[in-house]
Coordinates of C-alpha atoms and ligand atoms in Angstrom, one line a residue:
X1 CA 45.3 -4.4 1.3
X2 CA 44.0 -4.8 -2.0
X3 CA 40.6 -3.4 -3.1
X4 CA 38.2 -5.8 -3.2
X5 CA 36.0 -5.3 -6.3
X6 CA 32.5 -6.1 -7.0
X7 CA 30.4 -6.4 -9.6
X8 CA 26.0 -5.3 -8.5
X9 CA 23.5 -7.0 -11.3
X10 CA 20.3 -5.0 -11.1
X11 CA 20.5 -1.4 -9.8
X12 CA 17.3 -0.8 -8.3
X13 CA 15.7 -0.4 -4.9
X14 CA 18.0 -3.0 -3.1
X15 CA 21.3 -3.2 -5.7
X16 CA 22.0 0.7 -5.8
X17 CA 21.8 1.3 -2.4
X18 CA 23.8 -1.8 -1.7
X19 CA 26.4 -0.7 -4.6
X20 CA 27.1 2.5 -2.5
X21 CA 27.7 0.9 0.3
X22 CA 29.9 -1.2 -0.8
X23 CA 31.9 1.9 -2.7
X24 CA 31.8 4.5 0.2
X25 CA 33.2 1.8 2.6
X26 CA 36.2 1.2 0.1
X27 CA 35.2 -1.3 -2.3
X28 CA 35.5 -0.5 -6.6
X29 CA 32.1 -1.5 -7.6
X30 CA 30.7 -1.6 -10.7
X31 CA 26.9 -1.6 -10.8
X32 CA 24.7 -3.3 -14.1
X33 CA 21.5 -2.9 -15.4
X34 CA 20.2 -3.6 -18.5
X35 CA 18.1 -0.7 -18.6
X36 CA 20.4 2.6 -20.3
X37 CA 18.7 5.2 -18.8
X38 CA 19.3 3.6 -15.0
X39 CA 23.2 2.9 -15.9
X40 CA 23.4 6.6 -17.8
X41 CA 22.4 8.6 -15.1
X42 CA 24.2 6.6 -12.3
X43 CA 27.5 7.5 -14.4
X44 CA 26.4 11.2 -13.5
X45 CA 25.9 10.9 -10.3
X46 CA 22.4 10.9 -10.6
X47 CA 19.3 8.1 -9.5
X48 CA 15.9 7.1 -10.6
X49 CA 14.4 6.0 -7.5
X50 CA 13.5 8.1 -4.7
X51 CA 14.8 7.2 -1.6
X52 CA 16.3 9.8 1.7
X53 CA 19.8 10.4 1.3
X54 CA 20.3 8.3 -2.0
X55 CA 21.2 10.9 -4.0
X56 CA 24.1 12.4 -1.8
X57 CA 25.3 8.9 -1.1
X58 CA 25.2 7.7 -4.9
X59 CA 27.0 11.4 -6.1
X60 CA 29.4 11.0 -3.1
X61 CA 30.5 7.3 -4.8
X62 CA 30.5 8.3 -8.1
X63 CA 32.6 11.4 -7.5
X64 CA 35.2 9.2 -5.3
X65 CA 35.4 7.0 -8.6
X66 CA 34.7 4.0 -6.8
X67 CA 31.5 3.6 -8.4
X68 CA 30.5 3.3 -12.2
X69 CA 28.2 1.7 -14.3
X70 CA 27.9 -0.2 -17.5
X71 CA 25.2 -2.3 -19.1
X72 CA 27.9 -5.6 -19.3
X73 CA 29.5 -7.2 -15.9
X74 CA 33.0 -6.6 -15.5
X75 CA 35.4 -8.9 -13.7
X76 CA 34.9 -8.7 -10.1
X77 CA 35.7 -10.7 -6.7
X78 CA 32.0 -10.5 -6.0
X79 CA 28.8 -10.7 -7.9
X80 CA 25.1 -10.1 -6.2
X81 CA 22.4 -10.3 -8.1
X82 CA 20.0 -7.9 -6.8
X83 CA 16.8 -8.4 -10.2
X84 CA 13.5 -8.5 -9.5
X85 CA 11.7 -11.7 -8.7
X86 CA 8.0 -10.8 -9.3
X87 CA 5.2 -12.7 -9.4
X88 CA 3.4 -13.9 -13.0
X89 CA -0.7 -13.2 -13.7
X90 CA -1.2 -17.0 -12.3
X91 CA 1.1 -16.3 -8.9
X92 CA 4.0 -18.2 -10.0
X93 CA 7.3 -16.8 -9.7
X94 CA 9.0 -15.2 -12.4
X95 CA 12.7 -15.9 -11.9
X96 CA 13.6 -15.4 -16.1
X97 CA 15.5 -11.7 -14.5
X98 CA 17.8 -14.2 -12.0
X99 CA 18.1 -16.9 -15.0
X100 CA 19.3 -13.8 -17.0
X101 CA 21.8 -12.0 -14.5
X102 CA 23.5 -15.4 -13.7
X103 CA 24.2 -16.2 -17.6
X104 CA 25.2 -12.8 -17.7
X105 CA 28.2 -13.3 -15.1
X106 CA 29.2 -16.4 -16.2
X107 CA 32.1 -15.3 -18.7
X108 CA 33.7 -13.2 -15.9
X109 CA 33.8 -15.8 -12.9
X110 CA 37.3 -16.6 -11.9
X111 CA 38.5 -19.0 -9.4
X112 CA 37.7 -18.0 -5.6
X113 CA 35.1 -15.2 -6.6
X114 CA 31.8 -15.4 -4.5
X115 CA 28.2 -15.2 -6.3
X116 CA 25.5 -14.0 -3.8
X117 CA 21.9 -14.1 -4.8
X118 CA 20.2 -11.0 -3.3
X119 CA 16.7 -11.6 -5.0
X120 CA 13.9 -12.9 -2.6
X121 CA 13.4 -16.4 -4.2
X122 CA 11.9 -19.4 -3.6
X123 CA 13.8 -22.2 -1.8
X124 CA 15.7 -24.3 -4.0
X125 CA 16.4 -21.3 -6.3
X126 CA 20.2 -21.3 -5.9
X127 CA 20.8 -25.1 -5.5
X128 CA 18.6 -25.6 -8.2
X129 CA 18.6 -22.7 -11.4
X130 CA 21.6 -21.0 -10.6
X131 CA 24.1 -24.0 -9.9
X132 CA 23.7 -25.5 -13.2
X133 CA 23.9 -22.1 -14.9
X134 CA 27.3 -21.4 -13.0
X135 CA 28.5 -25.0 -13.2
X136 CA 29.3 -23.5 -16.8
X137 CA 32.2 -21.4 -15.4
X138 CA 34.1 -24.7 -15.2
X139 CA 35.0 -23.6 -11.5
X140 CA 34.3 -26.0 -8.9
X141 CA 31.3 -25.1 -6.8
X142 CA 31.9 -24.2 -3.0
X143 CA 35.6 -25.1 -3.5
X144 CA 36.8 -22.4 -6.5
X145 CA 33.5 -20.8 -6.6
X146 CA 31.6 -19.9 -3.5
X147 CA 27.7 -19.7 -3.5
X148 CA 25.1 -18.3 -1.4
X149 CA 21.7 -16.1 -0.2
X150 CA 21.8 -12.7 1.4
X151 CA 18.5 -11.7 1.9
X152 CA 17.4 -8.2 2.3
X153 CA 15.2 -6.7 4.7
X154 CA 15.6 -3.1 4.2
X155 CA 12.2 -1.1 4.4
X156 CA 11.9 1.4 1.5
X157 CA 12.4 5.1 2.8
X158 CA 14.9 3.5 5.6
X159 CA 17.0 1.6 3.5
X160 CA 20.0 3.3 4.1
X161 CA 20.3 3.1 8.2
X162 CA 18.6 -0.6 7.8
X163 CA 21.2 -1.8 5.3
X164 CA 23.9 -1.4 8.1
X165 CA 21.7 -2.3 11.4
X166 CA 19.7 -4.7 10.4
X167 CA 20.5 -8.4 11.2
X168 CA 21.1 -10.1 8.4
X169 CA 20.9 -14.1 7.2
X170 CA 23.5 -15.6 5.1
X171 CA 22.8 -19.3 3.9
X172 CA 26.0 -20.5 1.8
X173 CA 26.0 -23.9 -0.4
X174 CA 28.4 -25.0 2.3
X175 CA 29.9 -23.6 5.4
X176 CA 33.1 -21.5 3.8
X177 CA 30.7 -19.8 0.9
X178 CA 28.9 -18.9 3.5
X179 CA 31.9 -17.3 5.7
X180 CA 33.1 -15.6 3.0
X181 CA 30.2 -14.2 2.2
X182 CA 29.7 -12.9 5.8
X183 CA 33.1 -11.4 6.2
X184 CA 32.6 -9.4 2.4
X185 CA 29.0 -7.6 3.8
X186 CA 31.3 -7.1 7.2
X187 CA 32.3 -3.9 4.9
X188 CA 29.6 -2.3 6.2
X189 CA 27.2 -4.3 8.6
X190 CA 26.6 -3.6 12.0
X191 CA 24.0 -5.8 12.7
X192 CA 24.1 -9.7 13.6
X193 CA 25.4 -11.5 10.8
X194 CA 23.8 -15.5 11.0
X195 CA 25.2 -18.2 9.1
X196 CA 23.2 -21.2 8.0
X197 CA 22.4 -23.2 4.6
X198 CA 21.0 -21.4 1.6
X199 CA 17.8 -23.3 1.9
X200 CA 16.8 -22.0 4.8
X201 CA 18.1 -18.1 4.1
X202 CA 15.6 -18.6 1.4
X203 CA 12.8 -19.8 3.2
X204 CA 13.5 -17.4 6.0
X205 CA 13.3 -14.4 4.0
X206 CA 10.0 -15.4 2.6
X207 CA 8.7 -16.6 6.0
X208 CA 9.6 -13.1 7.3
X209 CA 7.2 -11.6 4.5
X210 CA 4.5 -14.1 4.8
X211 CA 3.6 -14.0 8.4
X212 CA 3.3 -10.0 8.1
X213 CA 1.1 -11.1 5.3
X214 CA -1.0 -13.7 6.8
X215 CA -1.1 -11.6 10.4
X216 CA -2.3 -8.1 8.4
X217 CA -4.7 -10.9 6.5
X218 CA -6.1 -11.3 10.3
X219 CA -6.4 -7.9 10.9
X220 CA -8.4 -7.6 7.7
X221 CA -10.6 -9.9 8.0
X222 CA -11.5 -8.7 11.3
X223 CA -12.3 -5.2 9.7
X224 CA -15.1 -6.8 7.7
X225 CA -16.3 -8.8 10.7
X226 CA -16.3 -5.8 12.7
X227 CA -18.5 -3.3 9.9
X228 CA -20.9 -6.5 10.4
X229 CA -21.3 -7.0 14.1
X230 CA -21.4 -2.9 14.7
X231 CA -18.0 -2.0 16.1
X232 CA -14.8 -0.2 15.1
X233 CA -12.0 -2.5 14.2
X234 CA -9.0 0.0 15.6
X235 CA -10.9 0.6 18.9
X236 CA -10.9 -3.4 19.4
X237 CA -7.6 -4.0 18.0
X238 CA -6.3 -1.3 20.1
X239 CA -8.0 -3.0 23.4
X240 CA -7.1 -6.6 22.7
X241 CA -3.1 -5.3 22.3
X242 CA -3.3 -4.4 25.9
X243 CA -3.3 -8.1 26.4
X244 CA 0.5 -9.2 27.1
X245 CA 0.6 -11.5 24.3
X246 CA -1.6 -10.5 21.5
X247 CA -0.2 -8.2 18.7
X248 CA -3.2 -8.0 15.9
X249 CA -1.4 -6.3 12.7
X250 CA -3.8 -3.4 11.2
X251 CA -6.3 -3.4 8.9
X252 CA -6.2 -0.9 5.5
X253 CA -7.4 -1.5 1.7
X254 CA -5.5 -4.1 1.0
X255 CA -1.3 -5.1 0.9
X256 CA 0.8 -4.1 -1.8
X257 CA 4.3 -4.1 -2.7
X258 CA 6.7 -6.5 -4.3
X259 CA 7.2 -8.3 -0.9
X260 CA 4.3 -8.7 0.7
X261 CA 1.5 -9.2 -1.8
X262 CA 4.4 -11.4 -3.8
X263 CA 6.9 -13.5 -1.6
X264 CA 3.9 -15.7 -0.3
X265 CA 2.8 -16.8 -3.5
X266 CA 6.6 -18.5 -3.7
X267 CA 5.4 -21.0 -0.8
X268 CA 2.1 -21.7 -2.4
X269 CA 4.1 -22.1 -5.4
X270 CA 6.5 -24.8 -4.0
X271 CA 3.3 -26.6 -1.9
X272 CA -0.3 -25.7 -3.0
X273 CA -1.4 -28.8 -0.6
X274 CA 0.3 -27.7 2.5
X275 CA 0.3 -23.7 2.6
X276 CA -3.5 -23.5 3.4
X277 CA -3.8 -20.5 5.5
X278 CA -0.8 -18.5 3.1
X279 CA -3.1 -19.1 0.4
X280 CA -6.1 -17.8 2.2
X281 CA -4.4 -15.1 3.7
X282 CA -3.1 -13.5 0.4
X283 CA -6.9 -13.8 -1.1
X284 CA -8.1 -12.3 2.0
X285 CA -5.8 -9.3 1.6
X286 CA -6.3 -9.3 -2.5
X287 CA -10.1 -8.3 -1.8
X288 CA -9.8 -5.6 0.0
X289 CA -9.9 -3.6 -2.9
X290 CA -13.3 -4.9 -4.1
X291 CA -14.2 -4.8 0.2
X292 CA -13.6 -0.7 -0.1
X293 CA -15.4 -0.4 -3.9
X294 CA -18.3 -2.3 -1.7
X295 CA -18.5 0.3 0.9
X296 CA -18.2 3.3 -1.6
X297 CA -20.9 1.7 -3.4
X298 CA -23.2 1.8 0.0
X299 CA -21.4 5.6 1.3
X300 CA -23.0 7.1 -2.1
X301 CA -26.1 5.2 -2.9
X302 CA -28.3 8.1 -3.1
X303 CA -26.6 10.0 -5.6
X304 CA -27.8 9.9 -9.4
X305 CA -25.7 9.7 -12.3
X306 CA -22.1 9.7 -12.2
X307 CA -20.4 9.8 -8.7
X308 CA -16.8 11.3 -8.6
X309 CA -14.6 9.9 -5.5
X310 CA -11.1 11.4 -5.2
X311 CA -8.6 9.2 -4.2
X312 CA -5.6 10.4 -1.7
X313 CA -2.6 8.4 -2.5
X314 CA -1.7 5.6 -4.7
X315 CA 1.6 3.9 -3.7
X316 CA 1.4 0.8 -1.9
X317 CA 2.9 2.6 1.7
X318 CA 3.1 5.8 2.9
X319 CA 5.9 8.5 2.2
X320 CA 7.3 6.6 -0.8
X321 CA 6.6 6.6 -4.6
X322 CA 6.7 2.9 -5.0
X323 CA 3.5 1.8 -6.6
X324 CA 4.0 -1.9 -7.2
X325 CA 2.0 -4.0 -6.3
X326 CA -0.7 -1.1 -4.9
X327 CA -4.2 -2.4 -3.9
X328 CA -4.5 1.3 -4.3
X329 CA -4.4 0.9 -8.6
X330 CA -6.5 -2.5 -8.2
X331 CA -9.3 -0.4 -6.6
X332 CA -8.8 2.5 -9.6
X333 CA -9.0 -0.6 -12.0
X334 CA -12.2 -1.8 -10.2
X335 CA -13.9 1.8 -10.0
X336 CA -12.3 2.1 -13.9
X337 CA -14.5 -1.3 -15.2
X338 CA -17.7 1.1 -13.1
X339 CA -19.3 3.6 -15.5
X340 CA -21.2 4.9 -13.0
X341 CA -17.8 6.5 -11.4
X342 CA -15.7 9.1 -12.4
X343 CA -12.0 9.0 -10.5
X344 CA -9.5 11.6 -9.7
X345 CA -6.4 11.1 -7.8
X346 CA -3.6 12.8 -5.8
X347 CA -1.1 11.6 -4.9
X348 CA 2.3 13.8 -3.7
X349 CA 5.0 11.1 -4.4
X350 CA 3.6 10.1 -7.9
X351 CA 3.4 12.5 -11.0
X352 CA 2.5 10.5 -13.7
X353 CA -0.3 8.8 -13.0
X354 CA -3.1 9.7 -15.5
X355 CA -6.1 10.6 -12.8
X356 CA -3.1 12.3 -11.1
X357 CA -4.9 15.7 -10.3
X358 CA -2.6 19.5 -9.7
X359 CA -3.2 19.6 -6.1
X360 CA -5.5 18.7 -3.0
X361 CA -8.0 22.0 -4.6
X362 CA -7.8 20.3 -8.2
X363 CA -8.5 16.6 -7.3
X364 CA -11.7 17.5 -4.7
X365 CA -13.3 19.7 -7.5
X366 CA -17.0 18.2 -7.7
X367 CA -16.2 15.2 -6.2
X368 CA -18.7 13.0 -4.4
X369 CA -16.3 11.2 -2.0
X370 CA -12.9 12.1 -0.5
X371 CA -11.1 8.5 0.1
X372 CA -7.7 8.4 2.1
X373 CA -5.9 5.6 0.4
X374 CA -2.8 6.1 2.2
X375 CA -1.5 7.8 4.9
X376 CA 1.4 9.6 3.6
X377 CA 2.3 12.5 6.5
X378 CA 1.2 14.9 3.8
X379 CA -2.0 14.5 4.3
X380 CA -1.8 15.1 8.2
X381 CA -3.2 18.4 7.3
X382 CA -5.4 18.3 4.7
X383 CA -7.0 22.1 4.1
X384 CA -10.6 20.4 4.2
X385 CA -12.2 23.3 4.7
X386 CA -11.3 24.6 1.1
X387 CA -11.4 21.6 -0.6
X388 CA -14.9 21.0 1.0
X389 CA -15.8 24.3 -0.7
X390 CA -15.2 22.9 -4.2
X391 CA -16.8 19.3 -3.7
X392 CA -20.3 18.3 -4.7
X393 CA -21.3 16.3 -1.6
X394 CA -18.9 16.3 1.2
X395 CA -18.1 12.4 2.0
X396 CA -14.7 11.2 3.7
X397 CA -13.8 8.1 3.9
X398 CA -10.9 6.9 5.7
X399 CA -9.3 3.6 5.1
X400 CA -6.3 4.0 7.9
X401 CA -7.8 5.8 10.6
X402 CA -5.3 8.1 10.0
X403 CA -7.9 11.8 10.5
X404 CA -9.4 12.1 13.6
X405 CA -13.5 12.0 13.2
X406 CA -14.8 15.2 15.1
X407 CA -12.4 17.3 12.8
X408 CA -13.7 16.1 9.4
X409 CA -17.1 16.5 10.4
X410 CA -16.3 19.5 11.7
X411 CA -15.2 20.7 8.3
X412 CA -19.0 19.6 7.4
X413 CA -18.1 16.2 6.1
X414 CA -19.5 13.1 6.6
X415 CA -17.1 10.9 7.9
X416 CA -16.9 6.8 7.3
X417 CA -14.3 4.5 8.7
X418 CA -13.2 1.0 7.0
X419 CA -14.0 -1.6 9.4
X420 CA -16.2 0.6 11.7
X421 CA -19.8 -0.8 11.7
X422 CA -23.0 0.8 12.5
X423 CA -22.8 0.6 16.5
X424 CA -26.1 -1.9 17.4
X425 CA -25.4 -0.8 21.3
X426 CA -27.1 2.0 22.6
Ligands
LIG1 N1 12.8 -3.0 -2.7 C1 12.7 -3.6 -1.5 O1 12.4 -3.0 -0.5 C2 13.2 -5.1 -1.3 C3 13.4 -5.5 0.0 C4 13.8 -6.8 0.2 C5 14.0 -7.6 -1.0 N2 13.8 -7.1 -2.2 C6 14.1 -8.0 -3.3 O2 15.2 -7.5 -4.0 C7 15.1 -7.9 -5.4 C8 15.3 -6.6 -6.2 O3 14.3 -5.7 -5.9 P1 14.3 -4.2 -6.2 O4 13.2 -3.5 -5.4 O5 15.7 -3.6 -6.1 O6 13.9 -4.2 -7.8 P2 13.9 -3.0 -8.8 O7 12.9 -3.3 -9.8 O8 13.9 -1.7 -8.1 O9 15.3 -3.0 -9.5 C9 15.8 -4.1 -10.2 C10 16.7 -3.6 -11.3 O10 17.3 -4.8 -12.0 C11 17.4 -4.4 -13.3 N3 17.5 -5.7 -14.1 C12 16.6 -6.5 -14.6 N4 17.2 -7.6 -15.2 C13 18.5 -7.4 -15.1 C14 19.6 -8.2 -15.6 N5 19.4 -9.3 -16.2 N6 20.8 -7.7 -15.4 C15 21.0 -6.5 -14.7 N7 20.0 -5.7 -14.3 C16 18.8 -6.2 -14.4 C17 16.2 -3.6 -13.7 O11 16.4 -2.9 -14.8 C18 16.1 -2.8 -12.4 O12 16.8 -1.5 -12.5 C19 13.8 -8.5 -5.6 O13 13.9 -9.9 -5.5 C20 13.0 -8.0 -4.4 O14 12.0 -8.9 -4.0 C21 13.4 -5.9 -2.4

């Protein structure tokens, strides 16, 4: 059988994990990126992304030679673009990185290769920018070339396992694109594989996103409802999920990520007039920030001068390094604009950041306010005692309900919870 060979635009989060796949299970792949540094280290075996297991995977491919890198596409039977699609500052999306990667390809097609877009994008993206762009091959579309959308729903820090068992969509420009396309990510998928039109594998994929979005927008809004009528958010969201049919999302400082906080946006994009509660949603979860700044505001009223709050965790998700998108770094931008606050920050997964304190000792020194951003499992087991030894005034607050109550204060904190009220029962 010959080797089928493909050709991976974008080698980050979704196209290097998917480009060793694709070469441990067999396939010659050659994996692009325009950024050197990515493509240089991949050619050693090495990654810039932190994920479990990447590293022995990607060194495994590389070693087998069925892996390499380059900055130029190659000639392949395959091409997925897997380029980010973010959002612009006015919430539009940004598909120049897609408009890019398919130019890029077109030299190499040949007659019967397959172009999958791996990209979240909004609907019309394929049938609409990248058609034209690969009309250009002189191939005919869906009969010499074949088209289509593979979403991916991998979540970061699982992506591995989830690449093979998850279900996955294909949409094809017409039926055989999509078949094709199917049988190629049969390589290595164990999951249900369901056909249908690209359209829709677009629209799906952002659907998938947006009611997590608009349901944790729920959940959210409910915190701040709750911190006004006097009860604790969890302890009622808790309770009504006893009821058979209600599932209420959690609450936290807001939602982050290039999913998430993005992939919504495409649908208010597409139709401001129609995707009311989407657009509502997102807003809702883009103030948590300035909700939390609120409540540190009220937490350290009393204190003169300059009030120091030390922030636990950055990324946008626990026990990952991703900080895209973090509500975390709008709420340092908020407290930032504040001369009034002075911010330190720890944060195990991220060593660059430029509040980014030692350790848990350094970043408490002096501080006002202790503030669990996010509840990596490293912080399970904070050593409160000693960094309550080194603070000014000894303030927690907890935006995940992740520590339980009695043992902060019993480390002689004061302990405040996001969307706990004051209780007005007695
Ligand atoms: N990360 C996830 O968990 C996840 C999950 C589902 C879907 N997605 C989607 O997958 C797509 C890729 O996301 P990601 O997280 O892998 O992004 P990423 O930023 O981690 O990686 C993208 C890579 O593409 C490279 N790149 C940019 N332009 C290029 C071009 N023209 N040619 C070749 N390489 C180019 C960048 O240098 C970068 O290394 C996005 O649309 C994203 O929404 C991501």
């Amino acid at each position: 059988m010959n080797q089928k060979k493909i050709c991976v635009m974008g080698l980050g989060y979704i196209g290097l994990p998917t480009s060793a796949m694709f070469a441990i299970h067999g396939c010659k792949v050659i994996g692009v990126d325009v950024n050197e540094k990515v493509v240089d280290a991949l050619n050693k075996g090495e990654i810039t992304i932190e994920e479990p297991y990447l590293d022995i995977m990607v060194q495994a491919a590389v070693r087998s030679g069925n892996l390499i890198a380059d900055t130029k596409p190659h000639e392949a039977d395959a091409f997925i673009i897997a380029v980010p699609t973010p959002i612009t500052k006015d919430k539009k999306a940004d598909m120049s990185y897609v408009i890019a990667a398919t130019e890029a390809i077109v030299p190499y097609l040949r007659k019967g290769n397959m172009v999958i877009l791996e990209s979240t994008s909004p609907p019309g993206t394929v049938e609409e920018l990248m058609l034209p762009i690969l009309e250009k091959s002189g191939l005919k579309i869906g009969e010499e070339l074949y088209v289509g959308h593979s979403p991916e729903r991998v979540l970061p820090g699982k992506i591995l396992w989830e690449l093979v068992n998850n279900n996955r969509i294909i949409g094809g420009i017409n039926r055989i694109s999509a078949e094709k396309i199917r049988d190629l990510y049969k390589t290595f998928v164990n999951g249900e594989i369901y056909l249908t039109t690209v359209r829709t594998a677009e629209m799906c994929k952002i659907v998938e996103n947006t009611f997590r979005d608009v349901n944790i927008a729920l959940a959210n809004e409910l915190a701040k409802i709750c911190e006004s009528v006097g009860v604790d958010v969890w302890e009622v969201i808790e309770l009504a999920n006893k009821h058979p049919r209600v599932n209420i999302h959690q609450p936290g400082p807001g939602v982050g990520g290039h999913c998430l906080a993005v992939d919504p946006w495409f649908i208010v994009e597409k139709t401001p007039d129609l995707a009311k509660i989407i657009e509502l949603s997102r807003k809702t979860n883009d103030s948590m920030p300035q909700h939390v700044l609120n409540r540190i505001d009220e937490i350290l009223k009393d204190i003169k001068g300059t009030k120091k709050v030390s922030i636990l965790g950055i990324t946008y998700k626990p026990n990952i390094d991703d900080m895209r998108e973090s509500p975390i770094i709008e709420l340092i931008n908020l407290l930032d604009r504040r001369e009034d606050y002075e911010i330190s920050v720890y944060d195990p997964y991220v060593k660059t950041h430029k509040y980014q304190a030692k350790d848990l000792i350094d970043v408490a020194q002096n501080s006002d306010l202790l503030l669990l951003a996010v509840h990596h499992d490293y912080f399970k087991n904070l050593p409160l005692s000693d960094m309550a030894k080194v603070m000014r005034n000894r303030n927690f607050f907890d935006t995940r309900n992740f520590l339980n109550k009695e043992e902060v204060e019993n480390k002689g904190f004061k302990y405040f919870l996001l969307g706990q009220g004051k209780s007005k029962t007695k």
